[in-house]
Coordinates of C-alpha atoms in Angstrom, one line a residue:
X88 CA 63.0 116.2 68.7
X89 CA 64.3 118.3 71.6
X90 CA 67.5 116.5 72.7
X91 CA 70.0 118.6 74.5
X92 CA 67.6 121.5 75.2
X93 CA 66.5 122.3 78.8
X94 CA 64.0 119.5 79.0
X95 CA 63.5 118.0 82.4
X96 CA 63.9 114.4 81.2
X97 CA 63.8 113.0 84.7
X98 CA 60.3 114.4 85.3
X99 CA 58.7 112.9 82.2
X100 CA 57.0 109.5 81.6
X101 CA 59.2 107.2 79.6
X102 CA 56.8 107.2 76.7
X103 CA 56.9 110.9 76.5
X104 CA 60.7 110.8 76.6
X105 CA 60.8 108.4 73.7
X106 CA 58.3 110.5 71.7
X107 CA 60.3 113.8 72.2
X108 CA 63.4 112.0 71.1
X109 CA 61.6 110.4 68.1
X110 CA 63.1 107.0 69.0
X111 CA 61.9 103.6 70.2
X112 CA 62.9 100.8 72.5
X113 CA 64.5 99.1 69.5
X114 CA 66.9 102.1 69.1
X115 CA 67.8 104.1 66.0
X116 CA 68.5 102.9 62.5
X117 CA 72.1 103.3 61.3
X118 CA 70.9 105.9 58.7
X119 CA 69.1 107.9 61.4
X120 CA 72.1 107.8 63.8
X121 CA 74.3 109.1 61.0
X122 CA 71.9 112.0 60.4
X123 CA 71.8 112.9 64.1
X124 CA 75.5 112.8 64.3
X125 CA 75.7 115.4 61.6
X126 CA 73.0 117.5 63.3
X127 CA 74.3 117.4 66.9
X128 CA 78.0 116.7 66.3
X129 CA 80.3 114.3 68.0
X130 CA 79.6 113.2 71.6
X131 CA 82.7 115.1 72.8
X132 CA 83.3 117.9 75.2
X133 CA 85.0 120.4 73.0
X134 CA 88.0 122.1 74.6
X135 CA 89.6 125.3 73.6
X136 CA 92.0 124.9 70.7
X137 CA 95.5 124.3 71.9
X138 CA 97.7 127.3 72.0
X139 CA 100.4 127.2 69.3
X140 CA 104.1 127.4 70.3
X141 CA 104.4 130.7 68.5
X142 CA 101.5 132.3 70.5
X143 CA 103.1 131.1 73.7
X144 CA 106.4 132.6 72.7
X145 CA 105.0 135.9 71.6
X146 CA 103.0 136.0 74.8
X147 CA 106.2 136.4 76.8
X148 CA 106.8 139.8 75.2
X149 CA 103.4 141.4 76.1
X150 CA 104.5 142.8 79.5
X151 CA 105.0 146.6 79.4
X152 CA 108.2 146.1 81.3
X153 CA 109.6 143.8 78.5
X154 CA 108.4 146.2 75.8
X155 CA 110.2 149.0 77.7
X156 CA 113.4 146.9 77.7
X157 CA 113.1 146.4 73.9
X158 CA 112.7 150.1 73.5
X159 CA 115.8 150.6 75.6
X160 CA 117.6 148.2 73.4
X161 CA 116.8 150.2 70.3
X162 CA 117.9 153.4 72.0
X163 CA 121.2 151.8 73.1
X164 CA 121.9 150.9 69.5
X165 CA 121.1 154.5 68.4
X166 CA 123.7 155.9 70.8
X167 CA 126.3 153.2 70.0
X168 CA 126.1 151.3 73.3
X169 CA 126.1 147.9 71.6
X170 CA 127.3 146.1 74.8
X171 CA 124.3 147.4 76.7
X172 CA 122.0 146.5 73.8
X173 CA 123.3 142.9 73.6
X174 CA 123.1 142.5 77.4
X175 CA 119.5 143.7 77.5
X176 CA 118.5 141.5 74.5
X177 CA 120.2 138.5 76.1
X178 CA 118.3 139.0 79.4
X179 CA 114.9 139.5 77.6
X180 CA 115.4 136.4 75.4
X181 CA 116.5 134.2 78.4
X182 CA 113.5 135.3 80.4
X183 CA 111.1 134.7 77.4
X184 CA 112.6 131.3 76.7
X185 CA 112.3 130.2 80.3
X186 CA 108.7 131.3 80.5
X187 CA 108.0 129.7 77.1
X188 CA 109.5 126.4 78.1
X189 CA 107.4 126.1 81.3
X190 CA 104.1 127.1 79.7
X191 CA 104.7 124.9 76.6
X192 CA 105.5 121.9 78.8
X193 CA 102.3 122.5 80.8
X194 CA 100.2 122.8 77.5
X195 CA 101.6 119.5 76.4
X196 CA 100.7 117.9 79.7
X197 CA 97.1 119.1 79.3
X198 CA 97.0 117.8 75.7
X199 CA 98.2 114.4 77.0
X200 CA 95.2 114.3 79.4
X201 CA 92.8 115.0 76.5
X202 CA 94.2 112.2 74.4
X203 CA 93.3 109.4 76.7
X204 CA 92.0 106.3 75.1
X205 CA 88.6 106.8 73.5
X206 CA 85.6 105.1 75.1
X207 CA 83.2 102.8 73.4
X208 CA 79.6 102.2 74.0
X209 CA 77.1 99.4 73.3
X210 CA 73.9 100.6 71.7
X211 CA 71.0 99.3 69.8
X212 CA 71.2 100.1 66.0
X213 CA 68.8 98.5 63.5
X214 CA 67.4 96.5 66.4
X215 CA 70.8 94.8 67.1
X216 CA 73.4 95.4 69.8
X217 CA 76.5 97.0 68.4
X218 CA 79.6 98.6 69.8
X219 CA 80.4 102.1 68.6
X220 CA 82.8 104.9 69.6
X221 CA 81.5 107.0 72.4
X222 CA 81.9 110.0 70.2
X223 CA 79.3 108.5 67.8
X224 CA 76.6 108.2 70.4
X225 CA 73.6 110.4 69.6
X226 CA 70.4 111.5 71.3
X227 CA 67.8 108.8 70.9
X228 CA 70.3 105.9 71.0
X229 CA 69.5 103.1 73.4
X230 CA 72.5 102.4 75.7
X231 CA 73.1 98.9 77.0
X232 CA 74.8 99.1 80.4
X233 CA 76.5 96.5 82.6
X234 CA 79.0 96.5 85.5
X235 CA 82.4 98.0 84.5
X236 CA 80.9 100.3 81.7
X237 CA 81.7 104.0 81.6
X238 CA 78.5 105.8 80.7
X239 CA 79.0 107.6 77.4
X240 CA 76.2 110.2 77.6
X241 CA 73.4 111.5 79.8
X242 CA 70.5 109.0 79.5
X243 CA 67.1 108.2 81.0
X244 CA 66.7 104.7 82.5
X245 CA 64.4 102.4 80.6
X246 CA 65.0 99.2 82.5
X247 CA 67.3 98.3 85.3
X248 CA 68.3 95.1 87.1
X249 CA 70.1 96.0 90.3
X250 CA 71.8 98.8 88.4
X251 CA 74.2 100.8 90.5
X252 CA 76.4 103.6 89.3
X253 CA 79.4 105.4 90.8
X254 CA 78.8 109.1 90.3
X255 CA 81.9 110.3 92.1
X256 CA 83.3 111.9 89.0
X257 CA 80.2 114.2 88.8
X258 CA 78.9 114.5 92.4
X259 CA 81.9 113.5 94.6
X260 CA 79.7 110.9 96.4
X261 CA 81.9 107.9 97.2
X262 CA 79.0 105.4 97.3
X263 CA 77.3 103.8 94.3
X264 CA 73.7 105.0 93.5
X265 CA 71.0 102.6 92.7
X266 CA 69.2 103.5 89.4
X267 CA 65.6 102.7 88.7
X268 CA 63.0 103.6 86.0
X269 CA 60.1 105.9 86.7
X270 CA 59.8 109.7 86.8
X271 CA 60.9 111.9 89.7
X272 CA 59.8 115.4 90.6
X273 CA 61.0 118.3 88.3
X274 CA 62.9 120.1 91.1
X275 CA 65.0 117.0 91.9
X276 CA 68.7 117.9 91.9
X277 CA 71.2 116.0 89.8
X278 CA 72.6 113.8 92.6
X279 CA 69.1 112.6 93.4
X280 CA 67.9 111.8 89.9
X281 CA 67.8 108.0 90.3
X282 CA 66.2 107.5 86.9
X283 CA 69.1 109.1 85.0
X284 CA 72.7 108.0 84.3
X285 CA 75.3 110.7 83.5
X286 CA 78.3 110.9 81.1
X287 CA 81.6 110.0 82.8
X288 CA 80.1 107.9 85.6
X289 CA 80.7 104.2 86.0
X290 CA 78.4 101.3 86.3
X291 CA 79.5 99.2 89.3
X292 CA 76.8 96.6 89.6
X293 CA 73.9 95.1 87.7
X294 CA 72.7 95.9 84.2
X295 CA 70.2 98.0 82.4
X296 CA 69.2 100.0 79.3
X297 CA 68.8 103.8 78.9
X298 CA 67.8 106.2 76.2
X299 CA 70.3 109.0 75.5
X300 CA 68.9 112.5 76.1
X301 CA 72.0 114.6 75.9
X302 CA 75.5 114.4 74.4
X303 CA 78.7 116.5 74.4
X304 CA 78.4 120.0 75.9
X305 CA 74.7 119.3 76.7
X306 CA 75.5 116.7 79.3
X307 CA 75.9 117.6 82.9
X308 CA 79.6 117.0 82.7
X309 CA 79.7 119.1 79.5
X310 CA 77.9 122.0 81.2
X311 CA 80.6 122.0 83.9
X312 CA 83.4 122.1 81.3
X313 CA 81.6 124.8 79.4
X314 CA 81.3 127.0 82.5
X315 CA 85.0 126.6 83.2
X316 CA 86.0 127.5 79.6
X317 CA 83.7 130.5 79.6
X318 CA 85.2 131.9 82.8
X319 CA 88.0 133.4 80.7
X320 CA 91.5 134.4 81.7
X321 CA 92.1 137.3 84.0
X322 CA 95.2 139.2 84.8
X323 CA 96.9 137.9 88.0
X324 CA 97.8 140.4 90.7
X325 CA 101.5 140.1 89.7
X326 CA 100.7 140.8 86.1
X327 CA 98.8 143.9 87.1
X328 CA 101.6 145.1 89.3
X329 CA 104.3 144.4 86.7
X330 CA 102.2 146.3 84.1
X331 CA 101.8 149.2 86.4
X332 CA 105.5 149.2 87.3
X333 CA 106.5 149.1 83.6
X334 CA 104.3 152.1 82.8
X335 CA 105.5 154.0 85.8
X336 CA 109.1 153.5 85.0
X337 CA 108.6 154.4 81.4
X338 CA 106.8 157.6 82.3
X339 CA 109.4 158.5 84.9
X340 CA 112.5 157.7 82.8
X341 CA 111.1 159.6 79.8
X342 CA 110.0 162.5 81.9
X343 CA 113.5 162.8 83.6
X344 CA 115.3 162.3 80.2
X345 CA 113.1 165.1 78.7
X346 CA 113.7 167.4 81.7
X347 CA 117.5 166.8 81.5
X348 CA 117.5 167.5 77.7
X349 CA 115.5 170.7 78.1
X350 CA 117.8 172.0 81.0
X351 CA 121.0 171.0 79.1
X352 CA 119.9 172.7 75.8
X353 CA 118.3 175.9 77.1
X354 CA 120.1 176.5 80.4
X355 CA 123.5 174.8 80.1
X356 CA 123.7 175.7 76.4
X357 CA 124.8 172.2 75.3
X358 CA 124.2 171.2 71.7
X359 CA 121.1 169.2 70.9
X360 CA 123.1 166.0 69.8
X361 CA 125.0 165.9 73.0
X362 CA 121.9 166.3 75.2
X363 CA 120.0 163.7 73.2
X364 CA 122.8 161.2 73.8
X365 CA 122.8 162.0 77.6
X366 CA 118.9 161.8 77.8
X367 CA 118.8 158.4 76.0
X368 CA 121.6 157.1 78.2
X369 CA 119.7 158.2 81.3
X370 CA 116.5 156.6 80.1
X371 CA 118.3 153.3 79.4
X372 CA 120.0 153.4 82.8
X373 CA 116.7 153.8 84.6
X374 CA 115.4 150.5 83.1
X375 CA 115.7 147.5 85.5
X376 CA 116.7 145.1 82.8
X377 CA 117.3 142.1 85.2
X378 CA 113.8 142.3 86.8
X379 CA 111.8 140.3 84.2
X380 CA 114.4 137.5 84.3
X381 CA 114.4 137.4 88.2
X382 CA 110.6 137.3 88.3
X383 CA 110.3 134.7 85.6
X384 CA 113.0 132.6 87.3
X385 CA 111.1 132.8 90.7
X386 CA 107.8 131.8 89.1
X387 CA 109.5 128.9 87.2
X388 CA 110.8 127.5 90.4
X389 CA 107.3 127.6 91.9
X390 CA 105.8 126.0 88.7
X391 CA 108.5 123.2 88.9
X392 CA 107.7 122.5 92.5
X393 CA 104.0 122.2 91.8
X394 CA 104.6 120.0 88.8
X395 CA 106.4 117.6 91.0
X396 CA 103.2 117.3 93.0
X397 CA 101.2 116.7 89.8
X398 CA 99.7 120.2 89.7
X399 CA 99.6 121.5 86.2
X400 CA 99.8 125.3 85.7
X401 CA 99.4 126.5 82.1
X402 CA 100.2 130.1 82.7
X403 CA 103.4 131.0 84.5
X404 CA 102.1 134.2 86.3
X405 CA 99.3 132.1 87.9
X406 CA 101.8 130.6 90.3
X407 CA 101.9 133.9 92.2
X408 CA 98.1 134.1 92.4
X409 CA 98.2 131.1 94.8
X410 CA 99.8 133.4 97.3
X411 CA 96.6 135.4 97.4
X412 CA 94.4 132.4 98.1
X413 CA 92.0 132.8 101.0
X414 CA 89.6 129.8 100.4
X415 CA 90.1 126.4 98.9
X416 CA 87.0 124.5 97.9
X417 CA 88.0 120.8 97.6
X418 CA 86.0 117.7 96.7
X419 CA 86.3 114.9 99.2
X420 CA 86.3 111.7 97.2
X421 CA 89.6 111.1 95.5
X422 CA 90.9 114.5 96.5
X423 CA 90.9 114.6 100.3
X424 CA 90.5 110.8 100.3
X425 CA 92.1 108.1 98.3
X426 CA 88.9 107.2 96.6
X427 CA 89.5 103.6 97.6
X428 CA 87.2 102.0 100.1
X429 CA 89.2 100.1 102.7
X430 CA 88.1 97.6 105.4
X431 CA 89.5 98.8 108.7
X432 CA 87.5 97.0 111.4
X433 CA 86.0 93.5 111.9
X434 CA 83.7 92.4 114.7
X435 CA 83.3 88.7 115.5
X436 CA 82.7 86.8 118.7
X437 CA 82.9 89.8 121.0
X438 CA 86.3 90.7 119.5
X439 CA 87.3 93.7 117.4
X440 CA 89.9 93.0 114.8
X441 CA 92.0 95.9 113.4
X442 CA 92.9 95.7 109.7
X443 CA 96.1 97.5 108.6
X444 CA 97.0 98.8 105.1
X445 CA 95.2 101.2 102.9
X446 CA 93.4 101.3 99.6
X447 CA 93.6 98.4 97.1
X448 CA 97.1 97.4 98.1
X449 CA 96.9 93.8 99.5
X450 CA 99.6 94.5 102.0
X451 CA 98.2 94.5 105.5
X452 CA 97.4 92.3 108.5
X453 CA 94.5 91.4 110.7
X454 CA 95.4 92.2 114.4
X455 CA 93.8 91.7 117.8
X456 CA 95.6 93.9 120.4
X457 CA 98.6 94.0 118.1
X458 CA 98.8 90.3 117.6
X459 CA 98.3 88.8 114.1
X460 CA 95.2 86.7 113.6
X461 CA 95.1 83.4 111.7
X462 CA 91.6 83.2 110.2
X463 CA 91.8 79.4 110.0
X464 CA 91.8 79.3 113.8
X465 CA 88.7 81.5 114.1
X466 CA 85.9 79.7 112.4
X467 CA 83.5 82.7 112.3
X468 CA 86.2 85.0 110.9
X469 CA 87.0 82.4 108.2
X470 CA 83.4 82.1 107.2
X471 CA 82.9 85.9 107.2
X472 CA 85.9 86.3 104.9
X473 CA 84.6 83.6 102.6
X474 CA 81.2 85.4 102.5
X475 CA 82.9 88.6 101.6
X476 CA 84.6 86.9 98.6
X477 CA 81.7 84.7 97.4
X478 CA 78.8 87.1 98.0
X479 CA 80.6 89.6 95.7
X480 CA 80.4 90.7 92.0
X481 CA 83.4 92.9 91.9
X482 CA 86.8 92.0 90.6
X483 CA 90.3 93.4 90.9
X484 CA 92.2 94.3 87.8
X485 CA 95.7 95.7 87.3
X486 CA 96.1 98.5 84.7
X487 CA 99.5 99.8 84.0
X488 CA 100.8 98.6 87.3
X489 CA 97.9 100.1 89.3
X490 CA 95.2 97.9 91.0
X491 CA 91.7 99.0 90.3
X492 CA 88.2 97.7 91.2
X493 CA 85.8 96.8 88.5
X494 CA 82.4 96.9 90.1
X495 CA 81.3 98.3 93.5
X496 CA 84.2 99.7 95.5
X497 CA 82.6 98.4 98.7
X498 CA 82.7 94.9 97.4
X499 CA 86.2 95.5 96.1
X500 CA 87.3 96.4 99.7
X501 CA 86.1 93.0 100.8
X502 CA 88.2 91.2 98.2
X503 CA 91.3 93.2 99.3
X504 CA 90.5 92.3 102.9
X505 CA 90.4 88.6 102.0
X506 CA 93.8 89.0 100.3
X507 CA 95.3 90.5 103.5
X508 CA 94.0 87.4 105.3
X509 CA 95.9 85.2 102.9
X510 CA 92.9 84.0 101.0
X511 CA 93.3 83.1 97.3
X512 CA 90.2 84.7 95.7
X513 CA 90.1 82.7 92.5
X514 CA 90.7 79.4 94.4
X515 CA 87.8 80.1 96.8
X516 CA 85.4 81.0 94.0
X517 CA 86.2 77.8 92.1
X518 CA 86.0 75.7 95.3
X519 CA 82.6 77.2 96.3
X520 CA 80.9 77.9 92.9
X521 CA 77.8 80.1 93.0
X522 CA 74.7 78.3 91.9
X523 CA 72.0 80.8 92.8
X524 CA 71.4 84.3 94.1
X525 CA 68.9 86.8 95.4
X526 CA 70.2 90.2 94.1
X527 CA 70.7 93.3 96.1
X528 CA 68.1 96.1 96.0
X529 CA 67.7 99.4 97.9
X530 CA 64.4 98.1 99.3
X531 CA 65.9 94.8 100.5
X532 CA 69.3 96.3 101.6
X533 CA 70.9 92.9 101.3
X534 CA 72.2 90.3 98.8
X535 CA 72.2 86.6 99.1
X536 CA 74.2 83.9 97.2
X537 CA 74.0 80.1 97.3
X538 CA 77.2 78.0 96.9
X539 CA 78.1 74.3 96.7
X540 CA 80.8 73.2 99.1
X541 CA 83.5 70.5 98.4
X542 CA 81.5 68.2 100.8
X543 CA 78.4 68.6 98.5
X544 CA 76.6 70.7 101.0
X545 CA 75.0 74.1 100.2
X546 CA 75.7 77.4 101.9
X547 CA 73.7 80.5 101.8
X548 CA 75.8 83.6 102.4
X549 CA 74.2 87.0 102.9
X550 CA 75.5 90.5 103.4
X551 CA 73.8 93.8 103.9
X552 CA 72.7 96.6 106.2
X553 CA 73.5 95.5 109.8
X554 CA 69.9 96.3 111.1
X555 CA 68.4 94.2 108.3
X556 CA 70.8 91.2 108.7
X557 CA 70.4 91.1 112.5
X558 CA 66.6 91.0 112.2
X559 CA 67.0 87.9 110.0
X560 CA 69.3 86.0 112.3
X561 CA 68.2 83.4 114.9
X562 CA 71.7 82.2 115.8
X563 CA 75.2 83.5 116.1
X564 CA 78.6 81.8 115.7
X565 CA 80.9 82.3 118.7
X566 CA 84.2 80.5 119.2
X567 CA 83.3 78.1 116.3
X568 CA 80.0 77.1 117.9
X569 CA 76.5 78.0 116.7
X570 CA 74.4 79.3 119.6
X571 CA 71.1 81.2 120.0
X572 CA 71.2 84.9 119.3
X573 CA 69.9 86.4 122.5
X574 CA 68.5 89.9 122.9
X575 CA 71.6 90.7 124.9
X576 CA 73.8 89.7 122.0
X577 CA 71.7 91.7 119.6
X578 CA 72.1 94.9 121.7
X579 CA 75.9 94.2 121.9
X580 CA 76.1 94.0 118.1
X581 CA 74.0 97.1 117.6
X582 CA 76.3 99.0 120.1
X583 CA 79.4 98.0 118.1
X584 CA 77.7 98.9 114.9
X585 CA 76.8 102.4 116.3
X586 CA 80.3 102.9 117.6
X587 CA 81.8 102.0 114.1
X588 CA 79.3 104.4 112.5
X589 CA 80.2 107.3 114.8
X590 CA 83.9 106.8 113.8
X591 CA 82.9 107.3 110.1
X592 CA 82.8 103.7 109.0
X593 CA 80.4 102.2 106.6
X594 CA 79.3 98.9 108.0
X595 CA 78.2 95.6 106.5
X596 CA 76.9 92.6 108.4
X597 CA 77.4 89.0 107.3
X598 CA 75.5 85.8 108.0
X599 CA 75.1 82.3 106.6
X600 CA 73.3 79.0 107.0
X601 CA 73.3 75.6 105.5
X602 CA 70.7 75.5 102.7
X603 CA 68.8 72.6 101.1
X604 CA 69.0 71.5 97.5
X605 CA 65.4 72.5 97.1
X606 CA 66.1 76.1 98.3
X607 CA 69.1 76.3 96.0
X608 CA 67.1 75.3 92.9
X609 CA 64.5 78.1 93.5
X610 CA 66.1 81.0 95.5
X611 CA 63.5 83.1 97.3
X612 CA 63.5 85.8 100.0
X613 CA 61.6 83.3 102.3
X614 CA 64.9 81.4 102.5
X615 CA 66.6 84.3 104.1
X616 CA 65.6 83.3 107.6
X617 CA 67.0 81.5 110.7
X618 CA 70.4 82.8 109.7
X619 CA 73.6 82.5 111.7
X620 CA 75.2 85.9 112.4
X621 CA 78.9 86.0 111.6
X622 CA 80.1 89.5 112.2
X623 CA 80.5 93.1 111.0
X624 CA 83.0 94.8 108.7
X625 CA 83.7 98.5 109.0
X626 CA 84.9 100.3 105.9
X627 CA 86.1 103.8 105.1
X628 CA 87.5 105.8 102.2
X629 CA 90.8 106.7 104.0
X630 CA 92.2 110.2 103.8
X631 CA 95.4 110.7 101.9
X632 CA 98.4 110.6 104.2
X633 CA 99.4 114.1 103.3
X634 CA 96.0 115.7 103.9
X635 CA 96.4 116.3 107.6
X636 CA 99.7 118.2 107.1
X637 CA 98.3 120.1 104.1
X638 CA 95.2 121.2 106.1
X639 CA 97.4 122.4 108.9
X640 CA 99.6 124.3 106.5
X641 CA 96.6 126.0 105.0
X642 CA 95.3 127.0 108.4
X643 CA 98.6 128.5 109.4
X644 CA 98.7 130.4 106.1
X645 CA 95.2 131.8 106.9
X646 CA 93.5 129.8 104.2
X647 CA 90.1 128.3 104.9
X648 CA 89.3 124.9 103.5

């Protein structure tokens, strides 16, 4: 068994993968899983052991300048200058406590992130489906995946039914990736390994099974974490300058004190005790006892300001390093953007409708030339919005006061769009129950669903890539009437689609037709014909409001992003 080693699992035949992992399609036995857990360890990304409070506190006294101040304190006591000694000690302790407080608070914040709720995974054990802690997943386990699941480990796809995975946590790509079995070339990069699922990614659509090939630090996510941890901690420019200043001041003050002592004893003929007193006093006076406190205070202010912006800094001196930044390498999805697909444009009946609002917040309006649109008065718009809700497998959930999408984020954007139009999603789904479907696939580039209406009719709703949907349409709905889709109309739609795409929108087209009971009972691709074109929806992952200003500030500061 070679789990976790540098094996190109994506380039092997499935039978060879199972053989190397010494497993089968029925999964592992409980006894074998227990042995492998002991051999490979928990499926966790081990982090550096948390720094103890004592280590953080002692770390505040490592600076040569602080050590020099402590030496000056001892010398002050020797010559009887207790007031100076107490003052210096007070300043050193205040500086150390301030630095300790900021760094300890940051460490606790990092620990809080590590203690997020543990994941679970569904696997086959002893031939049965069971739910186990994600940390107990081992190489050779058979994962059972469905929409909403967070992938517990790196795994090779065995079987997939319209399986799509959001790999943004790993690759930064904001669109779901369709996963299929079958090997791919050995040199295929991670983002293009369509026969693999990776730890930390999320299943947005469909279902499937996969055999675990790597856990813990051997996963792609674990390799990234390991690289970061092995990078080590380097001295910041400020730490180097402070260390140099401390050594320089120590050398200068001791040299001057020694020179004065020698001159006083051998030239001025003072007694040794008197000159020792003067030399020590001079050495103590040369020490800038307030400097560490001033520097620590300035860094603490910077650390506090960054903490207010949710930036955690674990080492106080690292604040200053940001002042030396020349390049910022930032991910797009979720960093530059909100990571929340949002419908911004609708095209129906030669009209472009603007959609306000951003992200998954249902606050927003549908506007034409600034005037609010009532979907009930625009039949094709009403049907398009219904199609967006009914031809949809995503759902909106609220977790700790924050709305999230379970499923594909593009489909989630359509649900939010319907809410902005005043549509009750659950009511619509119960009024028009789904009774059949033809699933989405990357080859088809479309998805169809069949629904029964309150009038006992049947509707076929279809959504997908505009060029595909247009080719399947024979009619178009304009101003509530179904008319023939002419070549002129097709060109007009394509032009709008191209214009939306140039502006960065991801476009979906929608169509429908009345279906027969026979078609509903046996859905087939041949039924996806003679459709009525409804319109287009343009979506985008909107940039965060503060990004534009932040980029401008970086440019003015000479920082390339």
